Amino acid sequence: MAQLNGVEDHPDQLPGIALIGSEPLGPARPQDGHSVLLSVRVHAVHGVDAATRQFPPRHAGSLDWLLPTTPDPYRTVVTAEAGPLRYIEWSVQSDFGAWAVLQRTKRRSATLVLAGQWGSHDSGVAIGHRPLRPDEWAAAERLGALG
């Protein structure tokens, strides 16, 4: 349901979100003119609730692309939570945006475990264990993700 209607409508499904590593076993087969069937071999399943145990912490990089600090009247922000997991998504007129799953670890501390971005011509997703710096925590709090 979260895939179809959005995580904000089904926050109870946050702990079950996972990134699956796979490879195609052959070409995609057309089904009904609007979809295809693709057989894959699954190599790994990384659940968001286990990411901090599966990956060592990394402190590199900036999360500015994910946690915008300047106000924008065209930006839409959506948040949801389930236990220690927090979901945040923002977009600008649905043309481009970003989303993330944060895991609260203790008071005023959180870890980025899953993140993605999309635009008109590309998209991407990553899983890992990236503790937030204090300024990143503050930006996530301003967007309503850690309230």
GROMACS .gro file of C-alpha atoms in nm:
model
  147
    1MET     CA    1   0.000   0.000   0.000
    2ALA     CA    2   0.282   0.243   0.077
    3GLN     CA    3   0.419   0.191  -0.274
    4LEU     CA    4   0.087   0.292  -0.427
    5ASN     CA    5  -0.042   0.554  -0.184
    6GLY     CA    6   0.275   0.685  -0.023
    7VAL     CA    7   0.455   0.616   0.301
    8GLU     CA    8   0.277   0.906   0.471
    9ASP     CA    9  -0.051   0.713   0.440
   10HIS     CA   10   0.100   0.385   0.565
   11PRO     CA   11   0.379   0.467   0.815
   12ASP     CA   12   0.337   0.125   0.978
   13GLN     CA   13   0.508  -0.021   0.669
   14LEU     CA   14   0.831   0.177   0.724
   15PRO     CA   15   1.011  -0.105   0.912
   16GLY     CA   16   0.948  -0.341   0.618
   17ILE     CA   17   1.110  -0.120   0.352
   18ALA     CA   18   1.419  -0.278   0.197
   19LEU     CA   19   1.664  -0.224  -0.086
   20ILE     CA   20   1.708  -0.539  -0.295
   21GLY     CA   21   2.024  -0.610  -0.495
   22SER     CA   22   1.943  -0.817  -0.802
   23GLU     CA   23   2.037  -0.889  -1.162
   24PRO     CA   24   1.810  -0.966  -1.457
   25LEU     CA   25   1.799  -1.327  -1.574
   26GLY     CA   26   1.689  -1.238  -1.925
   27PRO     CA   27   1.514  -0.971  -2.129
   28ALA     CA   28   1.195  -0.807  -2.010
   29ARG     CA   29   0.883  -0.970  -2.152
   30PRO     CA   30   0.593  -0.740  -2.251
   31GLN     CA   31   0.267  -0.828  -2.075
   32ASP     CA   32  -0.029  -0.610  -2.171
   33GLY     CA   33   0.109  -0.313  -2.359
   34HIS     CA   34   0.162  -0.115  -2.036
   35SER     CA   35   0.387  -0.341  -1.829
   36VAL     CA   36   0.663  -0.598  -1.856
   37LEU     CA   37   0.767  -0.905  -1.662
   38LEU     CA   38   1.132  -0.932  -1.561
   39SER     CA   39   1.283  -1.233  -1.386
   40VAL     CA   40   1.571  -1.151  -1.151
   41ARG     CA   41   1.820  -1.324  -0.923
   42VAL     CA   42   1.825  -1.163  -0.579
   43HIS     CA   43   2.173  -1.120  -0.431
   44ALA     CA   44   2.097  -0.923  -0.117
   45VAL     CA   45   1.812  -0.775   0.081
   46HIS     CA   46   1.895  -0.479   0.306
   47GLY     CA   47   1.613  -0.372   0.537
   48VAL     CA   48   1.607  -0.017   0.671
   49ASP     CA   49   1.558  -0.141   1.025
   50ALA     CA   50   1.889  -0.336   1.007
   51ALA     CA   51   2.104  -0.090   0.806
   52THR     CA   52   2.291   0.044   1.110
   53ARG     CA   53   2.395  -0.312   1.194
   54GLN     CA   54   2.478  -0.413   0.834
   55PHE     CA   55   2.691  -0.114   0.735
   56PRO     CA   56   2.972   0.066   0.917
   57PRO     CA   57   2.908   0.435   0.986
   58ARG     CA   58   3.029   0.680   0.720
   59HIS     CA   59   3.062   1.052   0.781
   60ALA     CA   60   3.156   1.168   0.431
   61GLY     CA   61   2.954   1.393   0.209
   62SER     CA   62   2.688   1.653   0.254
   63LEU     CA   63   2.314   1.607   0.290
   64ASP     CA   64   2.233   1.957   0.163
   65TRP     CA   65   2.056   1.808  -0.141
   66LEU     CA   66   1.832   1.613   0.094
   67LEU     CA   67   1.767   1.866   0.368
   68PRO     CA   68   1.712   2.207   0.204
   69THR     CA   69   1.759   2.500   0.440
   70THR     CA   70   1.607   2.785   0.239
   71PRO     CA   71   1.230   2.837   0.226
   72ASP     CA   72   1.060   2.769  -0.106
   73PRO     CA   73   0.689   2.842  -0.158
   74TYR     CA   74   0.677   2.568  -0.426
   75ARG     CA   75   0.828   2.296  -0.204
   76THR     CA   76   0.596   2.030  -0.065
   77VAL     CA   77   0.718   1.837   0.241
   78VAL     CA   78   0.569   1.508   0.363
   79THR     CA   79   0.675   1.322   0.679
   80ALA     CA   80   0.577   1.001   0.855
   81GLU     CA   81   0.708   0.799   1.148
   82ALA     CA   82   0.697   0.446   1.288
   83GLY     CA   83   0.889   0.383   1.610
   84PRO     CA   84   1.246   0.512   1.565
   85LEU     CA   85   1.209   0.539   1.184
   86ARG     CA   86   1.128   0.875   1.027
   87TYR     CA   87   1.037   0.929   0.662
   88ILE     CA   88   1.082   1.265   0.493
   89GLU     CA   89   1.006   1.358   0.134
   90TRP     CA   90   1.013   1.691  -0.042
   91SER     CA   91   0.943   1.789  -0.399
   92VAL     CA   92   0.915   2.105  -0.603
   93GLN     CA   93   0.595   2.099  -0.806
   94SER     CA   94   0.643   1.720  -0.833
   95ASP     CA   95   0.917   1.781  -1.094
   96PHE     CA   96   1.210   1.684  -0.873
   97GLY     CA   97   1.269   1.597  -0.512
   98ALA     CA   98   1.426   1.372  -0.256
   99TRP     CA   99   1.322   1.133   0.017
  100ALA     CA  100   1.492   0.959   0.307
  101VAL     CA  101   1.442   0.725   0.596
  102LEU     CA  102   1.613   0.839   0.915
  103GLN     CA  103   1.652   0.629   1.227
  104ARG     CA  104   1.648   0.812   1.559
  105THR     CA  105   1.922   0.667   1.773
  106LYS     CA  106   1.890   0.879   2.087
  107ARG     CA  107   1.792   1.230   2.191
  108ARG     CA  108   1.898   1.476   1.918
  109SER     CA  109   2.077   1.204   1.724
  110ALA     CA  110   1.972   1.024   1.406
  111THR     CA  111   2.120   0.819   1.125
  112LEU     CA  112   2.036   0.833   0.756
  113VAL     CA  113   1.971   0.474   0.647
  114LEU     CA  114   1.800   0.508   0.307
  115ALA     CA  115   1.781   0.800   0.064
  116GLY     CA  116   1.672   0.869  -0.288
  117GLN     CA  117   1.621   1.151  -0.535
  118TRP     CA  118   1.433   1.193  -0.858
  119GLY     CA  119   1.413   1.438  -1.142
  120SER     CA  120   1.292   1.459  -1.499
  121HIS     CA  121   1.574   1.247  -1.641
  122ASP     CA  122   1.724   1.049  -1.356
  123SER     CA  123   1.675   0.902  -1.014
  124GLY     CA  124   1.885   0.722  -0.758
  125VAL     CA  125   1.873   0.543  -0.425
  126ALA     CA  126   2.132   0.450  -0.161
  127ILE     CA  127   2.134   0.258   0.165
  128GLY     CA  128   2.388   0.287   0.443
  129HIS     CA  129   2.467   0.422   0.787
  130ARG     CA  130   2.531   0.798   0.787
  131PRO     CA  131   2.501   0.973   1.127
  132LEU     CA  132   2.357   1.324   1.095
  133ARG     CA  133   2.569   1.621   1.202
  134PRO     CA  134   2.405   1.874   1.436
  135ASP     CA  135   2.331   2.115   1.148
  136GLU     CA  136   2.172   1.832   0.947
  137TRP     CA  137   1.964   1.732   1.250
  138ALA     CA  138   1.844   2.092   1.278
  139ALA     CA  139   1.750   2.102   0.906
  140ALA     CA  140   1.557   1.774   0.936
  141GLU     CA  141   1.383   1.906   1.248
  142ARG     CA  142   1.281   2.228   1.063
  143LEU     CA  143   1.131   2.016   0.784
  144GLY     CA  144   0.930   1.826   1.046
  145ALA     CA  145   1.107   1.492   1.012
  146LEU     CA  146   1.231   1.463   1.370
  147GLY     CA  147   0.955   1.632   1.568
   0.00000   0.00000   0.00000
